[in-house]
Amino acid sequence: VRVHDLSTPALLFDADALEHNLATMAAVRPGPALRPHVKAHKCTALAREQARHGHTGFTCATPREVVGLAETGLGDDLLLANETLDPHRLRAMADAPGRVTVAVDSADTIDAAVANGIAEVLIDVNVGLPRCGCPPQEAGRLADAARARGLVVRGVMGYEGHLMVIEDAERQRTEVAKAMDLLLQAHADVGGDVVSAGGTGTYAIHDRVTEVQAGSYALMDTYYAKLPLPFRQAHFLETTVISANNEWAVCDAGLKSLGMDHGNPAIDGYVVWFCSDEHVTFAPAEGSAIPPPGDRVKVIPAHVDPTITLHERAYVVRGDDVLDTWPIDLRGW
Ligand SMILES: Cc1ncc(COP(=O)(O)O)c(C=O)c1O
């Protein structure tokens, strides 16, 4: 099968760029020093590639990701780096064929874990992102409460998501150090072997955690491309030009095939004007020609995670050859 024969919009994974990204990360954060976040790709076939590169523990955002990985034999050490109180989903994770650890940040999440058969937890600590996580000074008390209920507390996690994209590298380093001071202060009270934090924007500057939770590095996007990271763009939308005139052209991706919270996607050599449900309107830059209807155009998404989740499958490609088809099988909750 050839890329130009695929119906569009089609999600493409560039095999060589993906391999470069996985190998580059594994060289800096080998084996358990990286716990890849699967929410970025929601694809067990891609997770299997990450395992082949040495990372056999995974970070998940949803119970579905945990259960799906466990059922395909990738359940060595799965972390739900997120809170849930849902008894059905907690039970499904407890019954899954793998080792499952869930994040807790309150007496309520501890109660729900105990009541539904979860054995191991991490204390989730707020290190500055106003989202989940207990105040650092409450972490020890929560760990004691969890242990008193029979849970194994493996350590702490603290995701510094507000610091992922800071273009001034020195400022980023300083801010991340302050956030990690909070996490280590909590860890001193909690104990355990695991100190988990970080993402694609900070993976290289962590020196006091046991593992980094990066996900976007595998496929990248234009948002992370603002930073001088060594990773390559590895996913694209193959689209077809469906209308054109002498000022602009329109291709058949849009809001329903692209995550848009980081703004418009990019097209090399063109300026994207705007996206509608099923259209991207774009015009030439740098003297490029307006493509006629029927031409193919590669659209580069601005945010990988919410783009991937809109697609049922990805085509793994090298040039115009389709090498494989990978289901995006960890979608849903
Ligand atoms: C809990 C958690 N850990 C880690 C990450 C890092 O992911 P990425 O590498 O895509 O920045 C995220 C992303 O939102 C997250 O929510």
Short mmCIF file of N, CA and C in Angstrom, two decimals, residues 191-330:
data_model
loop_
_atom_site.label_atom_id
_atom_site.label_comp_id
_atom_site.label_asym_id
_atom_site.label_seq_id
_atom_site.Cartn_x
_atom_site.Cartn_y
_atom_site.Cartn_z
N GLY A 191 8.48 8.43 52.16
CA GLY A 191 9.31 7.24 51.97
C GLY A 191 8.96 6.52 50.69
N GLY A 192 9.51 5.33 50.50
CA GLY A 192 9.27 4.55 49.30
C GLY A 192 10.38 4.78 48.27
N ASP A 193 10.36 3.92 47.23
CA ASP A 193 11.46 3.92 46.25
C ASP A 193 11.22 4.82 45.06
N VAL A 194 10.00 5.31 44.86
CA VAL A 194 9.67 5.99 43.61
C VAL A 194 9.54 7.50 43.82
N VAL A 195 10.25 8.27 42.99
CA VAL A 195 10.04 9.72 42.89
C VAL A 195 9.84 9.97 41.40
N SER A 196 8.59 10.26 41.01
CA SER A 196 8.21 10.29 39.60
C SER A 196 7.75 11.69 39.22
N ALA A 197 8.29 12.24 38.13
CA ALA A 197 7.92 13.60 37.71
C ALA A 197 8.36 13.78 36.26
N GLY A 198 8.10 14.97 35.73
CA GLY A 198 8.70 15.36 34.47
C GLY A 198 7.91 14.99 33.24
N GLY A 199 8.36 15.57 32.12
CA GLY A 199 7.74 15.33 30.83
C GLY A 199 8.74 15.66 29.73
N THR A 200 8.26 15.75 28.53
CA THR A 200 9.14 15.95 27.37
C THR A 200 9.92 17.26 27.47
N GLY A 201 9.31 18.30 28.04
CA GLY A 201 9.99 19.60 28.11
C GLY A 201 11.08 19.65 29.17
N THR A 202 11.06 18.70 30.12
CA THR A 202 12.01 18.77 31.25
C THR A 202 12.82 17.48 31.43
N TYR A 203 12.66 16.52 30.50
CA TYR A 203 13.25 15.18 30.74
C TYR A 203 14.75 15.23 30.99
N ALA A 204 15.43 16.20 30.37
CA ALA A 204 16.90 16.20 30.43
C ALA A 204 17.44 16.94 31.64
N ILE A 205 16.59 17.70 32.35
CA ILE A 205 17.13 18.50 33.45
C ILE A 205 16.84 17.91 34.82
N HIS A 206 16.16 16.75 34.84
CA HIS A 206 15.89 16.12 36.14
C HIS A 206 17.09 15.32 36.60
N ASP A 207 17.57 15.61 37.84
CA ASP A 207 18.65 14.79 38.38
C ASP A 207 18.33 14.26 39.78
N ARG A 208 17.11 14.54 40.27
CA ARG A 208 16.81 14.08 41.63
C ARG A 208 15.58 13.18 41.68
N VAL A 209 15.07 12.76 40.53
CA VAL A 209 13.91 11.86 40.52
C VAL A 209 14.38 10.46 40.11
N THR A 210 13.56 9.46 40.40
CA THR A 210 13.95 8.09 39.99
C THR A 210 13.45 7.78 38.58
N GLU A 211 12.44 8.54 38.11
CA GLU A 211 11.88 8.26 36.78
C GLU A 211 11.19 9.50 36.23
N VAL A 212 11.18 9.60 34.89
CA VAL A 212 10.53 10.72 34.20
C VAL A 212 9.35 10.17 33.41
N GLN A 213 8.26 10.94 33.38
CA GLN A 213 6.99 10.49 32.77
C GLN A 213 6.75 11.07 31.38
N ALA A 214 7.75 11.22 30.55
CA ALA A 214 7.56 11.88 29.25
C ALA A 214 6.73 11.03 28.28
N GLY A 215 5.90 11.71 27.47
CA GLY A 215 5.08 11.01 26.49
C GLY A 215 5.19 11.58 25.09
N SER A 216 5.11 12.91 24.99
CA SER A 216 5.07 13.56 23.66
C SER A 216 6.34 13.33 22.85
N TYR A 217 7.46 13.05 23.51
CA TYR A 217 8.75 12.91 22.81
C TYR A 217 8.68 11.91 21.65
N ALA A 218 7.82 10.90 21.77
CA ALA A 218 7.79 9.83 20.75
C ALA A 218 7.31 10.37 19.41
N LEU A 219 6.30 11.24 19.44
CA LEU A 219 5.67 11.69 18.19
C LEU A 219 5.82 13.19 17.95
N MET A 220 6.06 13.97 19.02
CA MET A 220 6.28 15.42 18.96
C MET A 220 5.09 16.20 18.36
N ASP A 221 5.20 17.54 18.42
CA ASP A 221 4.19 18.43 17.82
C ASP A 221 4.81 19.81 17.70
N THR A 222 4.09 20.75 17.08
CA THR A 222 4.71 22.07 16.84
C THR A 222 4.87 22.86 18.15
N TYR A 223 4.10 22.53 19.17
CA TYR A 223 4.21 23.22 20.46
C TYR A 223 5.57 22.90 21.09
N TYR A 224 5.91 21.61 21.16
CA TYR A 224 7.21 21.22 21.72
C TYR A 224 8.36 21.58 20.79
N ALA A 225 8.09 21.75 19.50
CA ALA A 225 9.16 22.11 18.56
C ALA A 225 9.73 23.51 18.85
N LYS A 226 9.03 24.30 19.70
CA LYS A 226 9.56 25.61 20.09
C LYS A 226 10.82 25.46 20.94
N LEU A 227 10.95 24.33 21.62
CA LEU A 227 12.12 24.10 22.47
C LEU A 227 13.22 23.43 21.65
N PRO A 228 14.48 23.63 22.03
CA PRO A 228 15.57 22.98 21.27
C PRO A 228 15.74 21.52 21.69
N LEU A 229 14.70 20.71 21.48
CA LEU A 229 14.73 19.30 21.86
C LEU A 229 15.33 18.48 20.71
N PRO A 230 15.92 17.33 21.01
CA PRO A 230 16.55 16.52 19.94
C PRO A 230 15.57 15.60 19.23
N PHE A 231 14.27 15.77 19.45
CA PHE A 231 13.28 14.86 18.88
C PHE A 231 12.72 15.43 17.57
N ARG A 232 12.30 14.52 16.68
CA ARG A 232 11.78 14.93 15.36
C ARG A 232 10.28 14.76 15.29
N GLN A 233 9.67 15.58 14.46
CA GLN A 233 8.24 15.41 14.21
C GLN A 233 8.00 14.02 13.63
N ALA A 234 7.17 13.21 14.27
CA ALA A 234 7.01 11.82 13.83
C ALA A 234 5.56 11.46 13.52
N HIS A 235 4.65 12.43 13.62
CA HIS A 235 3.28 12.14 13.16
C HIS A 235 2.76 13.30 12.32
N PHE A 236 1.96 12.94 11.34
CA PHE A 236 1.42 13.92 10.38
C PHE A 236 0.00 13.50 10.04
N LEU A 237 -0.76 14.44 9.53
CA LEU A 237 -2.02 14.06 8.90
C LEU A 237 -1.82 14.17 7.39
N GLU A 238 -2.04 13.06 6.71
CA GLU A 238 -2.06 13.08 5.25
C GLU A 238 -3.43 13.62 4.84
N THR A 239 -3.43 14.67 4.03
CA THR A 239 -4.70 15.27 3.61
C THR A 239 -4.72 15.46 2.11
N THR A 240 -5.91 15.72 1.58
CA THR A 240 -6.09 15.98 0.15
C THR A 240 -6.63 17.40 -0.02
N VAL A 241 -6.07 18.13 -0.97
CA VAL A 241 -6.63 19.45 -1.31
C VAL A 241 -7.98 19.22 -1.98
N ILE A 242 -9.02 19.84 -1.42
CA ILE A 242 -10.38 19.64 -1.95
C ILE A 242 -10.91 20.87 -2.67
N SER A 243 -10.23 22.02 -2.50
CA SER A 243 -10.67 23.23 -3.19
C SER A 243 -9.49 24.21 -3.21
N ALA A 244 -9.38 24.98 -4.29
CA ALA A 244 -8.27 25.94 -4.37
C ALA A 244 -8.64 27.07 -5.31
N ASN A 245 -8.06 28.26 -5.10
CA ASN A 245 -8.19 29.37 -6.04
C ASN A 245 -6.83 30.04 -6.11
N ASN A 246 -6.75 31.26 -6.66
CA ASN A 246 -5.41 31.81 -6.78
C ASN A 246 -4.92 32.54 -5.52
N GLU A 247 -5.70 32.47 -4.43
CA GLU A 247 -5.22 33.03 -3.16
C GLU A 247 -5.00 31.98 -2.08
N TRP A 248 -5.84 30.97 -2.02
CA TRP A 248 -5.72 29.99 -0.94
C TRP A 248 -6.16 28.61 -1.42
N ALA A 249 -5.89 27.61 -0.57
CA ALA A 249 -6.35 26.25 -0.82
C ALA A 249 -6.95 25.69 0.47
N VAL A 250 -7.71 24.62 0.31
CA VAL A 250 -8.39 24.00 1.45
C VAL A 250 -8.12 22.50 1.40
N CYS A 251 -7.69 21.92 2.55
CA CYS A 251 -7.51 20.46 2.60
C CYS A 251 -8.46 19.85 3.63
N ASP A 252 -8.56 18.50 3.59
CA ASP A 252 -9.66 17.83 4.28
C ASP A 252 -9.30 17.31 5.68
N ALA A 253 -8.52 18.09 6.45
CA ALA A 253 -8.44 17.87 7.91
C ALA A 253 -9.18 19.03 8.55
N GLY A 254 -9.33 19.04 9.85
CA GLY A 254 -10.01 20.15 10.51
C GLY A 254 -10.12 19.90 11.99
N LEU A 255 -11.03 20.63 12.62
CA LEU A 255 -11.18 20.53 14.08
C LEU A 255 -11.49 19.11 14.53
N LYS A 256 -12.09 18.30 13.63
CA LYS A 256 -12.50 16.96 14.03
C LYS A 256 -11.42 15.91 13.81
N SER A 257 -10.29 16.33 13.28
CA SER A 257 -9.16 15.39 13.16
C SER A 257 -7.88 15.96 13.76
N LEU A 258 -7.95 17.13 14.41
CA LEU A 258 -6.78 17.81 14.98
C LEU A 258 -7.08 18.33 16.38
N GLY A 259 -6.19 18.07 17.32
CA GLY A 259 -6.30 18.72 18.63
C GLY A 259 -5.92 20.18 18.47
N MET A 260 -6.78 21.10 18.91
CA MET A 260 -6.59 22.51 18.56
C MET A 260 -6.25 23.40 19.76
N ASP A 261 -6.09 22.83 20.96
CA ASP A 261 -5.89 23.69 22.13
C ASP A 261 -4.55 24.41 22.11
N HIS A 262 -3.61 23.98 21.28
CA HIS A 262 -2.34 24.73 21.13
C HIS A 262 -2.32 25.55 19.85
N GLY A 263 -3.48 25.77 19.27
CA GLY A 263 -3.56 26.64 18.10
C GLY A 263 -3.55 25.86 16.79
N ASN A 264 -3.40 26.61 15.71
CA ASN A 264 -3.47 26.02 14.37
C ASN A 264 -2.32 25.04 14.12
N PRO A 265 -2.58 24.03 13.28
CA PRO A 265 -1.49 23.17 12.83
C PRO A 265 -0.60 23.93 11.85
N ALA A 266 0.46 23.28 11.40
CA ALA A 266 1.38 23.90 10.43
C ALA A 266 1.40 23.07 9.15
N ILE A 267 1.72 23.74 8.04
CA ILE A 267 1.98 23.06 6.77
C ILE A 267 3.26 23.68 6.23
N ASP A 268 4.28 22.86 5.99
CA ASP A 268 5.57 23.39 5.54
C ASP A 268 5.40 24.20 4.25
N GLY A 269 5.91 25.43 4.24
CA GLY A 269 5.87 26.28 3.06
C GLY A 269 4.58 27.07 2.91
N TYR A 270 3.67 26.93 3.87
CA TYR A 270 2.37 27.61 3.78
C TYR A 270 2.02 28.25 5.12
N VAL A 271 1.05 29.16 5.09
CA VAL A 271 0.52 29.77 6.30
C VAL A 271 -0.90 29.26 6.48
N VAL A 272 -1.18 28.68 7.64
CA VAL A 272 -2.54 28.21 7.91
C VAL A 272 -3.37 29.41 8.38
N TRP A 273 -4.46 29.65 7.70
CA TRP A 273 -5.33 30.77 8.08
C TRP A 273 -6.26 30.37 9.22
N PHE A 274 -6.99 29.29 9.03
CA PHE A 274 -7.89 28.84 10.10
C PHE A 274 -8.37 27.43 9.79
N CYS A 275 -8.97 26.80 10.83
CA CYS A 275 -9.54 25.46 10.68
C CYS A 275 -11.03 25.52 10.95
N SER A 276 -11.81 24.80 10.15
CA SER A 276 -13.22 24.56 10.45
C SER A 276 -13.37 23.07 10.75
N ASP A 277 -14.61 22.63 10.97
CA ASP A 277 -14.80 21.23 11.36
C ASP A 277 -14.00 20.27 10.48
N GLU A 278 -14.15 20.39 9.17
CA GLU A 278 -13.52 19.44 8.25
C GLU A 278 -12.64 20.13 7.21
N HIS A 279 -12.15 21.33 7.52
CA HIS A 279 -11.34 22.09 6.56
C HIS A 279 -10.16 22.77 7.23
N VAL A 280 -9.02 22.78 6.55
CA VAL A 280 -7.91 23.68 6.90
C VAL A 280 -7.71 24.59 5.69
N THR A 281 -7.84 25.91 5.93
CA THR A 281 -7.62 26.89 4.86
C THR A 281 -6.20 27.44 4.99
N PHE A 282 -5.43 27.37 3.90
CA PHE A 282 -4.02 27.79 3.97
C PHE A 282 -3.61 28.50 2.69
N ALA A 283 -2.57 29.33 2.82
CA ALA A 283 -2.10 30.14 1.68
C ALA A 283 -0.58 29.99 1.58
N PRO A 284 -0.02 30.29 0.41
CA PRO A 284 1.42 30.11 0.22
C PRO A 284 2.26 31.07 1.06
N ALA A 285 3.42 30.59 1.48
CA ALA A 285 4.45 31.46 2.07
C ALA A 285 5.70 31.18 1.27
N GLU A 286 6.67 32.06 1.35
CA GLU A 286 7.98 31.84 0.71
C GLU A 286 7.84 31.47 -0.76
N GLY A 287 6.87 32.05 -1.44
CA GLY A 287 6.76 31.84 -2.88
C GLY A 287 6.29 30.46 -3.32
N SER A 288 5.80 29.63 -2.40
CA SER A 288 5.33 28.30 -2.82
C SER A 288 4.03 28.43 -3.62
N ALA A 289 3.80 27.42 -4.46
CA ALA A 289 2.63 27.47 -5.35
C ALA A 289 1.39 26.95 -4.63
N ILE A 290 0.23 27.43 -5.05
CA ILE A 290 -1.02 26.91 -4.49
C ILE A 290 -1.29 25.54 -5.09
N PRO A 291 -1.45 24.52 -4.24
CA PRO A 291 -1.66 23.17 -4.79
C PRO A 291 -3.06 23.02 -5.36
N PRO A 292 -3.19 22.33 -6.48
CA PRO A 292 -4.52 22.14 -7.08
C PRO A 292 -5.30 21.05 -6.35
N PRO A 293 -6.63 21.02 -6.54
CA PRO A 293 -7.44 19.94 -5.97
C PRO A 293 -6.87 18.58 -6.36
N GLY A 294 -6.83 17.67 -5.37
CA GLY A 294 -6.30 16.34 -5.61
C GLY A 294 -4.87 16.18 -5.12
N ASP A 295 -4.13 17.29 -4.97
CA ASP A 295 -2.77 17.17 -4.42
C ASP A 295 -2.84 16.75 -2.95
N ARG A 296 -1.78 16.09 -2.51
CA ARG A 296 -1.69 15.71 -1.11
C ARG A 296 -0.88 16.74 -0.34
N VAL A 297 -1.28 17.00 0.93
CA VAL A 297 -0.59 17.96 1.80
C VAL A 297 -0.43 17.32 3.17
N LYS A 298 0.77 17.45 3.77
CA LYS A 298 0.99 16.91 5.12
C LYS A 298 0.79 18.03 6.14
N VAL A 299 -0.15 17.79 7.05
CA VAL A 299 -0.46 18.76 8.10
C VAL A 299 0.24 18.31 9.38
N ILE A 300 0.90 19.26 10.07
CA ILE A 300 1.66 18.95 11.30
C ILE A 300 0.86 19.47 12.50
N PRO A 301 0.36 18.56 13.34
CA PRO A 301 -0.49 18.98 14.46
C PRO A 301 0.26 19.82 15.50
N ALA A 302 -0.49 20.71 16.18
CA ALA A 302 0.09 21.56 17.22
C ALA A 302 0.13 20.85 18.57
N HIS A 303 -0.72 19.85 18.78
CA HIS A 303 -0.74 19.14 20.07
C HIS A 303 -1.01 17.67 19.82
N VAL A 304 -0.03 16.84 20.16
CA VAL A 304 -0.11 15.43 19.78
C VAL A 304 -1.25 14.68 20.48
N ASP A 305 -1.35 14.77 21.81
CA ASP A 305 -2.30 13.90 22.53
C ASP A 305 -3.74 14.03 22.05
N PRO A 306 -4.30 15.25 22.03
CA PRO A 306 -5.70 15.37 21.61
C PRO A 306 -5.90 15.15 20.11
N THR A 307 -4.83 15.12 19.32
CA THR A 307 -4.95 14.76 17.90
C THR A 307 -5.08 13.25 17.75
N ILE A 308 -4.16 12.53 18.39
CA ILE A 308 -4.14 11.07 18.22
C ILE A 308 -5.47 10.45 18.62
N THR A 309 -6.04 10.94 19.72
CA THR A 309 -7.25 10.31 20.26
C THR A 309 -8.45 10.45 19.32
N LEU A 310 -8.33 11.30 18.29
CA LEU A 310 -9.42 11.45 17.32
C LEU A 310 -9.35 10.42 16.20
N HIS A 311 -8.31 9.59 16.20
CA HIS A 311 -8.10 8.66 15.08
C HIS A 311 -8.18 7.20 15.53
N GLU A 312 -8.74 6.36 14.67
CA GLU A 312 -8.89 4.94 15.02
C GLU A 312 -7.61 4.16 14.77
N ARG A 313 -6.80 4.63 13.83
CA ARG A 313 -5.59 3.89 13.49
C ARG A 313 -4.54 4.86 12.97
N ALA A 314 -3.30 4.40 13.05
CA ALA A 314 -2.19 5.15 12.45
C ALA A 314 -1.50 4.26 11.44
N TYR A 315 -1.08 4.85 10.34
CA TYR A 315 -0.30 4.13 9.33
C TYR A 315 1.17 4.43 9.57
N VAL A 316 1.95 3.37 9.74
CA VAL A 316 3.39 3.54 9.95
C VAL A 316 4.03 3.59 8.57
N VAL A 317 4.74 4.68 8.27
CA VAL A 317 5.20 4.89 6.89
C VAL A 317 6.69 5.18 6.82
N ARG A 318 7.27 4.88 5.67
CA ARG A 318 8.61 5.33 5.32
C ARG A 318 8.50 5.86 3.90
N GLY A 319 8.69 7.17 3.75
CA GLY A 319 8.45 7.78 2.44
C GLY A 319 7.01 7.52 2.03
N ASP A 320 6.84 6.96 0.83
CA ASP A 320 5.47 6.71 0.35
C ASP A 320 5.00 5.28 0.65
N ASP A 321 5.83 4.49 1.37
CA ASP A 321 5.44 3.10 1.68
C ASP A 321 4.72 3.02 3.01
N VAL A 322 3.59 2.33 3.03
CA VAL A 322 2.91 2.04 4.29
C VAL A 322 3.44 0.70 4.79
N LEU A 323 4.11 0.72 5.94
CA LEU A 323 4.77 -0.48 6.46
C LEU A 323 3.84 -1.29 7.35
N ASP A 324 2.94 -0.59 8.05
CA ASP A 324 2.11 -1.27 9.05
C ASP A 324 0.91 -0.38 9.39
N THR A 325 -0.08 -0.98 10.03
CA THR A 325 -1.23 -0.22 10.54
C THR A 325 -1.36 -0.53 12.02
N TRP A 326 -1.33 0.52 12.85
CA TRP A 326 -1.41 0.33 14.30
C TRP A 326 -2.75 0.89 14.80
N PRO A 327 -3.57 0.07 15.44
CA PRO A 327 -4.80 0.60 16.03
C PRO A 327 -4.48 1.56 17.19
N ILE A 328 -5.23 2.64 17.29
CA ILE A 328 -5.13 3.52 18.47
C ILE A 328 -6.12 2.93 19.47
N ASP A 329 -5.66 1.89 20.15
CA ASP A 329 -6.58 0.99 20.86
C ASP A 329 -6.77 1.31 22.34
N LEU A 330 -6.15 2.38 22.84
CA LEU A 330 -6.30 2.72 24.26
C LEU A 330 -7.18 3.95 24.44
#
